């Protein structure tokens, strides 16, 4: 098997890449990186990602880092397989690119802060900062107003078909749906329908099992200890 995805099942950026591979029906080897061990801050991992972060990716002798660049590579390299996540026609391609930028620069910053405060801090026994939650919930709501208008015009962000512009949101949406912030998605009918639709995709459901298995592994270890 030529493709290797190095990452952690608890990393949204890793799951973004795994989701793209499943959508394209591409076989890959998942190489688990234990972030607690610090192995990602040392060689040989730093040769794959000089920033010492997951994910990293290998296709034979070609390697990449940055989850959104990796999904683009998978989508183009395996164009003939699975879901068509990208198209080559100029205007739809550029429109899709706009929404990919929006995800990275408008949606993700607030979504990531909310996930840290509402999900991850609790896992590390830390206290949620309510002021940061309120500030970022308000910022994300403003972003979702723009999404609501867009999704009133087209079924998906990049047009009438599911593309990378939608896929890139999946890890953060998945995490936020289990928090109080879910309500700002539910309050917007087009956004709410879009979330339900893309989170139910078989490729995403398959991706999530990777994380569920990892949680089960941790629970059974705790039980043994
Ligand atoms: N922009 C990067 C972000 C990568 C990233 O933040 N990875 C996190 C996990 S989601 C990580 O490796 N954290 C451990 C660390 O920074 O030491 C991407 O999309 O690949």
PDB file of C-alpha atoms and ligand atoms in Angstrom:
ATOM      1  CA  UNK A   1       0.000   0.000   0.000  1.00  0.00           C
ATOM      2  CA  UNK A   2       1.689   3.214  -1.144  1.00  0.00           C
ATOM      3  CA  UNK A   3      -0.259   5.819   0.835  1.00  0.00           C
ATOM      4  CA  UNK A   4       0.483   6.461   4.496  1.00  0.00           C
ATOM      5  CA  UNK A   5      -1.442   8.903   6.704  1.00  0.00           C
ATOM      6  CA  UNK A   6       0.497   9.682   9.879  1.00  0.00           C
ATOM      7  CA  UNK A   7      -1.654  11.199  12.582  1.00  0.00           C
ATOM      8  CA  UNK A   8      -3.792  10.919  15.671  1.00  0.00           C
ATOM      9  CA  UNK A   9      -7.453   9.833  15.777  1.00  0.00           C
ATOM     10  CA  UNK A  10      -7.955  12.729  18.244  1.00  0.00           C
ATOM     11  CA  UNK A  11      -6.711  15.312  15.744  1.00  0.00           C
ATOM     12  CA  UNK A  12      -9.300  17.077  13.590  1.00  0.00           C
ATOM     13  CA  UNK A  13      -6.669  17.869  10.953  1.00  0.00           C
ATOM     14  CA  UNK A  14      -5.829  14.158  10.719  1.00  0.00           C
ATOM     15  CA  UNK A  15      -9.505  13.200  10.406  1.00  0.00           C
ATOM     16  CA  UNK A  16      -9.903  15.742   7.581  1.00  0.00           C
ATOM     17  CA  UNK A  17      -7.322  13.797   5.553  1.00  0.00           C
ATOM     18  CA  UNK A  18      -8.772  10.390   6.465  1.00  0.00           C
ATOM     19  CA  UNK A  19     -12.225  11.613   5.361  1.00  0.00           C
ATOM     20  CA  UNK A  20     -10.834  12.656   1.962  1.00  0.00           C
ATOM     21  CA  UNK A  21      -9.177   9.252   1.499  1.00  0.00           C
ATOM     22  CA  UNK A  22     -12.451   7.464   2.345  1.00  0.00           C
ATOM     23  CA  UNK A  23     -14.448   9.717  -0.029  1.00  0.00           C
ATOM     24  CA  UNK A  24     -11.997   8.833  -2.804  1.00  0.00           C
ATOM     25  CA  UNK A  25     -12.110   5.129  -1.853  1.00  0.00           C
ATOM     26  CA  UNK A  26      -8.338   5.109  -1.692  1.00  0.00           C
ATOM     27  CA  UNK A  27      -6.580   2.433   0.368  1.00  0.00           C
ATOM     28  CA  UNK A  28      -4.131   3.772   2.925  1.00  0.00           C
ATOM     29  CA  UNK A  29      -2.120   2.749   5.934  1.00  0.00           C
ATOM     30  CA  UNK A  30      -2.915   4.757   9.072  1.00  0.00           C
ATOM     31  CA  UNK A  31       0.276   5.309  11.057  1.00  0.00           C
ATOM     32  CA  UNK A  32      -0.723   6.343  14.602  1.00  0.00           C
ATOM     33  CA  UNK A  33       1.313   9.162  16.157  1.00  0.00           C
ATOM     34  CA  UNK A  34       1.005   9.320  19.945  1.00  0.00           C
ATOM     35  CA  UNK A  35       1.024  13.070  20.629  1.00  0.00           C
ATOM     36  CA  UNK A  36       1.560  12.452  24.374  1.00  0.00           C
ATOM     37  CA  UNK A  37       4.925  10.817  23.648  1.00  0.00           C
ATOM     38  CA  UNK A  38       6.328  13.875  21.835  1.00  0.00           C
ATOM     39  CA  UNK A  39       7.508  11.664  18.969  1.00  0.00           C
ATOM     40  CA  UNK A  40       6.137  14.255  16.498  1.00  0.00           C
ATOM     41  CA  UNK A  41       8.674  16.819  17.758  1.00  0.00           C
ATOM     42  CA  UNK A  42      11.624  14.584  16.895  1.00  0.00           C
ATOM     43  CA  UNK A  43      13.234  13.002  13.850  1.00  0.00           C
ATOM     44  CA  UNK A  44      12.266  11.036  11.805  1.00  0.00           C
ATOM     45  CA  UNK A  45       8.758  12.617  12.091  1.00  0.00           C
ATOM     46  CA  UNK A  46      10.152  16.162  11.617  1.00  0.00           C
ATOM     47  CA  UNK A  47      11.356  15.114   8.156  1.00  0.00           C
ATOM     48  CA  UNK A  48       7.688  14.598   7.234  1.00  0.00           C
ATOM     49  CA  UNK A  49       6.330  17.708   8.970  1.00  0.00           C
ATOM     50  CA  UNK A  50       8.952  20.282  10.003  1.00  0.00           C
ATOM     51  CA  UNK A  51       6.375  21.990  12.262  1.00  0.00           C
ATOM     52  CA  UNK A  52       6.126  18.849  14.381  1.00  0.00           C
ATOM     53  CA  UNK A  53       2.366  18.531  13.931  1.00  0.00           C
ATOM     54  CA  UNK A  54       0.005  15.908  12.589  1.00  0.00           C
ATOM     55  CA  UNK A  55      -1.025  14.954   9.988  1.00  0.00           C
ATOM     56  CA  UNK A  56       1.771  14.012   7.622  1.00  0.00           C
ATOM     57  CA  UNK A  57       1.297  12.106   4.422  1.00  0.00           C
ATOM     58  CA  UNK A  58       3.293   9.864   2.109  1.00  0.00           C
ATOM     59  CA  UNK A  59       2.457   8.570  -1.345  1.00  0.00           C
ATOM     60  CA  UNK A  60       5.500   6.515  -2.310  1.00  0.00           C
ATOM     61  CA  UNK A  61       8.453   8.899  -2.272  1.00  0.00           C
ATOM     62  CA  UNK A  62       6.222  12.022  -2.243  1.00  0.00           C
ATOM     63  CA  UNK A  63       5.415  13.503   1.163  1.00  0.00           C
ATOM     64  CA  UNK A  64       3.239  16.402   2.337  1.00  0.00           C
ATOM     65  CA  UNK A  65       2.012  18.149   5.464  1.00  0.00           C
ATOM     66  CA  UNK A  66      -0.913  20.603   6.104  1.00  0.00           C
ATOM     67  CA  UNK A  67      -4.236  18.774   6.067  1.00  0.00           C
ATOM     68  CA  UNK A  68      -5.935  20.991   3.478  1.00  0.00           C
ATOM     69  CA  UNK A  69      -3.036  20.626   1.029  1.00  0.00           C
ATOM     70  CA  UNK A  70      -3.107  16.849   1.527  1.00  0.00           C
ATOM     71  CA  UNK A  71      -6.852  16.616   0.803  1.00  0.00           C
ATOM     72  CA  UNK A  72      -6.296  18.583  -2.415  1.00  0.00           C
ATOM     73  CA  UNK A  73      -3.537  16.202  -3.439  1.00  0.00           C
ATOM     74  CA  UNK A  74      -5.721  13.150  -2.759  1.00  0.00           C
ATOM     75  CA  UNK A  75      -8.654  14.696  -4.652  1.00  0.00           C
ATOM     76  CA  UNK A  76      -6.574  15.485  -7.752  1.00  0.00           C
ATOM     77  CA  UNK A  77      -4.275  12.454  -7.719  1.00  0.00           C
ATOM     78  CA  UNK A  78      -7.227  10.043  -7.487  1.00  0.00           C
ATOM     79  CA  UNK A  79      -9.597  12.050  -9.685  1.00  0.00           C
ATOM     80  CA  UNK A  80     -11.080   8.963 -11.349  1.00  0.00           C
ATOM     81  CA  UNK A  81     -12.034   7.248  -8.083  1.00  0.00           C
ATOM     82  CA  UNK A  82     -14.820   7.730  -5.519  1.00  0.00           C
ATOM     83  CA  UNK A  83     -16.520  11.108  -4.998  1.00  0.00           C
ATOM     84  CA  UNK A  84     -15.497  13.938  -7.342  1.00  0.00           C
ATOM     85  CA  UNK A  85     -14.311  16.373  -4.659  1.00  0.00           C
ATOM     86  CA  UNK A  86     -12.916  18.878  -7.148  1.00  0.00           C
ATOM     87  CA  UNK A  87     -13.777  19.916 -10.682  1.00  0.00           C
ATOM     88  CA  UNK A  88     -11.598  21.553 -13.296  1.00  0.00           C
ATOM     89  CA  UNK A  89     -14.068  24.074 -14.737  1.00  0.00           C
ATOM     90  CA  UNK A  90     -12.706  27.536 -13.954  1.00  0.00           C
ATOM     91  CA  UNK A  91     -15.577  29.394 -12.266  1.00  0.00           C
ATOM     92  CA  UNK A  92     -16.835  26.540 -10.018  1.00  0.00           C
ATOM     93  CA  UNK A  93     -13.215  25.771  -9.176  1.00  0.00           C
ATOM     94  CA  UNK A  94     -12.552  29.338  -8.063  1.00  0.00           C
ATOM     95  CA  UNK A  95     -15.904  29.542  -6.192  1.00  0.00           C
ATOM     96  CA  UNK A  96     -14.992  26.353  -4.336  1.00  0.00           C
ATOM     97  CA  UNK A  97     -11.606  27.889  -3.553  1.00  0.00           C
ATOM     98  CA  UNK A  98     -13.323  30.905  -1.965  1.00  0.00           C
ATOM     99  CA  UNK A  99     -15.246  28.653   0.461  1.00  0.00           C
ATOM    100  CA  UNK A 100     -12.147  26.654   1.247  1.00  0.00           C
ATOM    101  CA  UNK A 101     -10.479  29.935   2.241  1.00  0.00           C
ATOM    102  CA  UNK A 102     -13.559  30.910   4.257  1.00  0.00           C
ATOM    103  CA  UNK A 103     -13.381  27.631   6.187  1.00  0.00           C
ATOM    104  CA  UNK A 104      -9.690  28.089   6.991  1.00  0.00           C
ATOM    105  CA  UNK A 105      -9.759  31.800   7.838  1.00  0.00           C
ATOM    106  CA  UNK A 106     -13.303  32.618   9.048  1.00  0.00           C
ATOM    107  CA  UNK A 107     -14.832  29.379  10.354  1.00  0.00           C
ATOM    108  CA  UNK A 108     -11.892  27.444  11.776  1.00  0.00           C
ATOM    109  CA  UNK A 109     -10.364  30.071  14.116  1.00  0.00           C
ATOM    110  CA  UNK A 110     -13.550  30.486  16.212  1.00  0.00           C
ATOM    111  CA  UNK A 111     -14.550  26.814  15.868  1.00  0.00           C
ATOM    112  CA  UNK A 112     -11.135  25.659  17.115  1.00  0.00           C
ATOM    113  CA  UNK A 113     -11.214  28.022  20.123  1.00  0.00           C
ATOM    114  CA  UNK A 114     -14.700  26.756  21.034  1.00  0.00           C
ATOM    115  CA  UNK A 115     -13.601  23.115  20.752  1.00  0.00           C
ATOM    116  CA  UNK A 116     -10.603  23.822  22.980  1.00  0.00           C
ATOM    117  CA  UNK A 117     -12.779  25.538  25.595  1.00  0.00           C
ATOM    118  CA  UNK A 118     -15.829  23.254  25.480  1.00  0.00           C
ATOM    119  CA  UNK A 119     -14.364  19.829  24.704  1.00  0.00           C
ATOM    120  CA  UNK A 120     -10.602  19.509  25.094  1.00  0.00           C
ATOM    121  CA  UNK A 121     -10.029  21.533  28.260  1.00  0.00           C
ATOM    122  CA  UNK A 122     -12.485  19.256  30.089  1.00  0.00           C
ATOM    123  CA  UNK A 123     -10.534  16.200  28.938  1.00  0.00           C
ATOM    124  CA  UNK A 124      -7.382  17.702  30.461  1.00  0.00           C
ATOM    125  CA  UNK A 125      -9.157  18.630  33.697  1.00  0.00           C
ATOM    126  CA  UNK A 126      -8.984  22.368  32.871  1.00  0.00           C
ATOM    127  CA  UNK A 127     -11.690  25.013  33.412  1.00  0.00           C
ATOM    128  CA  UNK A 128     -13.691  26.470  30.497  1.00  0.00           C
ATOM    129  CA  UNK A 129     -13.285  30.244  30.084  1.00  0.00           C
ATOM    130  CA  UNK A 130     -16.851  31.537  29.620  1.00  0.00           C
ATOM    131  CA  UNK A 131     -15.737  34.911  28.209  1.00  0.00           C
ATOM    132  CA  UNK A 132     -13.759  33.195  25.413  1.00  0.00           C
ATOM    133  CA  UNK A 133     -16.728  30.913  24.672  1.00  0.00           C
ATOM    134  CA  UNK A 134     -19.160  33.855  24.473  1.00  0.00           C
ATOM    135  CA  UNK A 135     -16.832  35.887  22.253  1.00  0.00           C
ATOM    136  CA  UNK A 136     -16.209  33.031  19.810  1.00  0.00           C
ATOM    137  CA  UNK A 137     -19.807  31.837  19.775  1.00  0.00           C
ATOM    138  CA  UNK A 138     -20.827  35.356  18.686  1.00  0.00           C
ATOM    139  CA  UNK A 139     -18.085  35.448  16.034  1.00  0.00           C
ATOM    140  CA  UNK A 140     -19.054  32.009  14.709  1.00  0.00           C
ATOM    141  CA  UNK A 141     -22.742  32.997  14.604  1.00  0.00           C
ATOM    142  CA  UNK A 142     -21.816  35.924  12.330  1.00  0.00           C
ATOM    143  CA  UNK A 143     -19.906  33.559  10.039  1.00  0.00           C
ATOM    144  CA  UNK A 144     -22.894  31.170  10.007  1.00  0.00           C
ATOM    145  CA  UNK A 145     -25.177  34.012   8.891  1.00  0.00           C
ATOM    146  CA  UNK A 146     -23.068  34.205   5.730  1.00  0.00           C
ATOM    147  CA  UNK A 147     -23.254  30.399   5.363  1.00  0.00           C
ATOM    148  CA  UNK A 148     -27.044  30.505   5.777  1.00  0.00           C
ATOM    149  CA  UNK A 149     -27.324  32.936   2.857  1.00  0.00           C
ATOM    150  CA  UNK A 150     -24.931  30.899   0.712  1.00  0.00           C
ATOM    151  CA  UNK A 151     -26.643  27.574   1.466  1.00  0.00           C
ATOM    152  CA  UNK A 152     -29.978  29.179   0.553  1.00  0.00           C
ATOM    153  CA  UNK A 153     -28.540  29.639  -2.967  1.00  0.00           C
ATOM    154  CA  UNK A 154     -26.813  26.283  -3.456  1.00  0.00           C
ATOM    155  CA  UNK A 155     -27.036  22.888  -1.744  1.00  0.00           C
ATOM    156  CA  UNK A 156     -23.336  22.862  -0.845  1.00  0.00           C
ATOM    157  CA  UNK A 157     -20.824  25.637  -0.251  1.00  0.00           C
ATOM    158  CA  UNK A 158     -18.986  25.133  -3.541  1.00  0.00           C
ATOM    159  CA  UNK A 159     -22.143  24.575  -5.648  1.00  0.00           C
ATOM    160  CA  UNK A 160     -24.654  21.761  -6.151  1.00  0.00           C
ATOM    161  CA  UNK A 161     -22.303  18.905  -5.272  1.00  0.00           C
ATOM    162  CA  UNK A 162     -20.311  17.984  -2.162  1.00  0.00           C
ATOM    163  CA  UNK A 163     -16.690  19.092  -2.519  1.00  0.00           C
ATOM    164  CA  UNK A 164     -13.593  19.726  -0.443  1.00  0.00           C
ATOM    165  CA  UNK A 165     -15.131  23.077   0.574  1.00  0.00           C
ATOM    166  CA  UNK A 166     -17.690  21.113   2.621  1.00  0.00           C
ATOM    167  CA  UNK A 167     -15.422  18.241   3.637  1.00  0.00           C
ATOM    168  CA  UNK A 168     -12.893  20.533   5.290  1.00  0.00           C
ATOM    169  CA  UNK A 169     -15.542  21.510   7.890  1.00  0.00           C
ATOM    170  CA  UNK A 170     -16.354  17.960   9.033  1.00  0.00           C
ATOM    171  CA  UNK A 171     -13.961  17.478  11.977  1.00  0.00           C
ATOM    172  CA  UNK A 172     -14.913  20.771  13.626  1.00  0.00           C
ATOM    173  CA  UNK A 173     -18.643  20.320  12.944  1.00  0.00           C
ATOM    174  CA  UNK A 174     -18.500  16.824  14.431  1.00  0.00           C
ATOM    175  CA  UNK A 175     -16.928  18.133  17.643  1.00  0.00           C
ATOM    176  CA  UNK A 176     -19.179  21.190  17.950  1.00  0.00           C
ATOM    177  CA  UNK A 177     -22.388  19.146  17.533  1.00  0.00           C
ATOM    178  CA  UNK A 178     -21.760  17.662  20.971  1.00  0.00           C
ATOM    179  CA  UNK A 179     -21.551  21.080  22.657  1.00  0.00           C
ATOM    180  CA  UNK A 180     -23.941  23.900  23.600  1.00  0.00           C
ATOM    181  CA  UNK A 181     -22.822  25.710  20.412  1.00  0.00           C
ATOM    182  CA  UNK A 182     -24.908  23.224  18.366  1.00  0.00           C
ATOM    183  CA  UNK A 183     -27.818  25.629  18.858  1.00  0.00           C
ATOM    184  CA  UNK A 184     -26.294  28.302  16.592  1.00  0.00           C
ATOM    185  CA  UNK A 185     -26.258  25.715  13.772  1.00  0.00           C
ATOM    186  CA  UNK A 186     -29.792  24.464  14.563  1.00  0.00           C
ATOM    187  CA  UNK A 187     -31.179  28.018  14.524  1.00  0.00           C
ATOM    188  CA  UNK A 188     -30.244  28.400  10.830  1.00  0.00           C
ATOM    189  CA  UNK A 189     -32.348  26.013   8.671  1.00  0.00           C
ATOM    190  CA  UNK A 190     -30.046  25.814   5.639  1.00  0.00           C
ATOM    191  CA  UNK A 191     -26.935  25.458   7.811  1.00  0.00           C
ATOM    192  CA  UNK A 192     -28.659  22.833   9.939  1.00  0.00           C
ATOM    193  CA  UNK A 193     -29.733  20.755   6.906  1.00  0.00           C
ATOM    194  CA  UNK A 194     -26.209  21.024   5.427  1.00  0.00           C
ATOM    195  CA  UNK A 195     -24.606  19.846   8.702  1.00  0.00           C
ATOM    196  CA  UNK A 196     -26.932  16.842   8.977  1.00  0.00           C
ATOM    197  CA  UNK A 197     -26.347  15.943   5.335  1.00  0.00           C
ATOM    198  CA  UNK A 198     -22.542  16.074   5.336  1.00  0.00           C
ATOM    199  CA  UNK A 199     -22.088  14.510   8.795  1.00  0.00           C
ATOM    200  CA  UNK A 200     -24.215  11.537   7.658  1.00  0.00           C
ATOM    201  CA  UNK A 201     -21.989  10.767   4.670  1.00  0.00           C
ATOM    202  CA  UNK A 202     -20.757   7.145   4.789  1.00  0.00           C
ATOM    203  CA  UNK A 203     -17.125   8.281   4.336  1.00  0.00           C
ATOM    204  CA  UNK A 204     -17.392  10.527   7.394  1.00  0.00           C
ATOM    205  CA  UNK A 205     -19.128   7.814   9.444  1.00  0.00           C
ATOM    206  CA  UNK A 206     -16.241   5.501   8.549  1.00  0.00           C
ATOM    207  CA  UNK A 207     -13.753   8.214   9.580  1.00  0.00           C
ATOM    208  CA  UNK A 208     -15.408   8.665  12.956  1.00  0.00           C
ATOM    209  CA  UNK A 209     -15.038   4.944  13.762  1.00  0.00           C
ATOM    210  CA  UNK A 210     -11.265   5.519  13.865  1.00  0.00           C
ATOM    211  CA  UNK A 211     -11.766   7.990  16.728  1.00  0.00           C
ATOM    212  CA  UNK A 212     -14.364   5.815  18.473  1.00  0.00           C
ATOM    213  CA  UNK A 213     -12.015   2.806  18.396  1.00  0.00           C
ATOM    214  CA  UNK A 214      -9.248   4.943  19.881  1.00  0.00           C
ATOM    215  CA  UNK A 215     -11.555   6.131  22.708  1.00  0.00           C
ATOM    216  CA  UNK A 216     -12.558   2.508  23.359  1.00  0.00           C
ATOM    217  CA  UNK A 217      -8.861   1.561  23.518  1.00  0.00           C
ATOM    218  CA  UNK A 218      -8.225   4.278  26.134  1.00  0.00           C
ATOM    219  CA  UNK A 219     -11.270   3.208  28.187  1.00  0.00           C
ATOM    220  CA  UNK A 220     -10.227  -0.446  28.182  1.00  0.00           C
ATOM    221  CA  UNK A 221      -6.664   0.527  29.225  1.00  0.00           C
ATOM    222  CA  UNK A 222      -8.092   2.602  32.095  1.00  0.00           C
ATOM    223  CA  UNK A 223     -10.169  -0.423  33.079  1.00  0.00           C
ATOM    224  CA  UNK A 224      -7.071  -2.675  33.109  1.00  0.00           C
ATOM    225  CA  UNK A 225      -5.040  -0.100  35.068  1.00  0.00           C
TER     226      UNK A 225
HETATM  227  N1  LIG B   1      -2.759  23.663   9.842  1.00  0.00           N
HETATM  228  C1  LIG B   1      -2.365  22.334  10.266  1.00  0.00           C
HETATM  229  C2  LIG B   1      -2.697  22.183  11.731  1.00  0.00           C
HETATM  230  C3  LIG B   1      -2.077  20.942  12.310  1.00  0.00           C
HETATM  231  C4  LIG B   1      -2.338  20.851  13.794  1.00  0.00           C
HETATM  232  O1  LIG B   1      -2.656  21.858  14.462  1.00  0.00           O
HETATM  233  N2  LIG B   1      -2.191  19.642  14.328  1.00  0.00           N
HETATM  234  C5  LIG B   1      -2.396  19.433  15.737  1.00  0.00           C
HETATM  235  C6  LIG B   1      -3.440  18.345  15.959  1.00  0.00           C
HETATM  236  S1  LIG B   1      -5.012  18.791  15.236  1.00  0.00           S
HETATM  237  C7  LIG B   1      -1.099  18.963  16.361  1.00  0.00           C
HETATM  238  O2  LIG B   1      -0.294  18.298  15.744  1.00  0.00           O
HETATM  239  N3  LIG B   1      -0.909  19.314  17.641  1.00  0.00           N
HETATM  240  C8  LIG B   1       0.233  18.888  18.388  1.00  0.00           C
HETATM  241  C9  LIG B   1       1.287  19.948  18.475  1.00  0.00           C
HETATM  242  O3  LIG B   1       1.149  21.036  17.881  1.00  0.00           O
HETATM  243  O4  LIG B   1       2.261  19.679  19.168  1.00  0.00           O
HETATM  244  C10 LIG B   1      -3.089  21.275   9.403  1.00  0.00           C
HETATM  245  O5  LIG B   1      -4.227  21.549   8.988  1.00  0.00           O
HETATM  246  O6  LIG B   1      -2.521  20.206   9.148  1.00  0.00           O
END
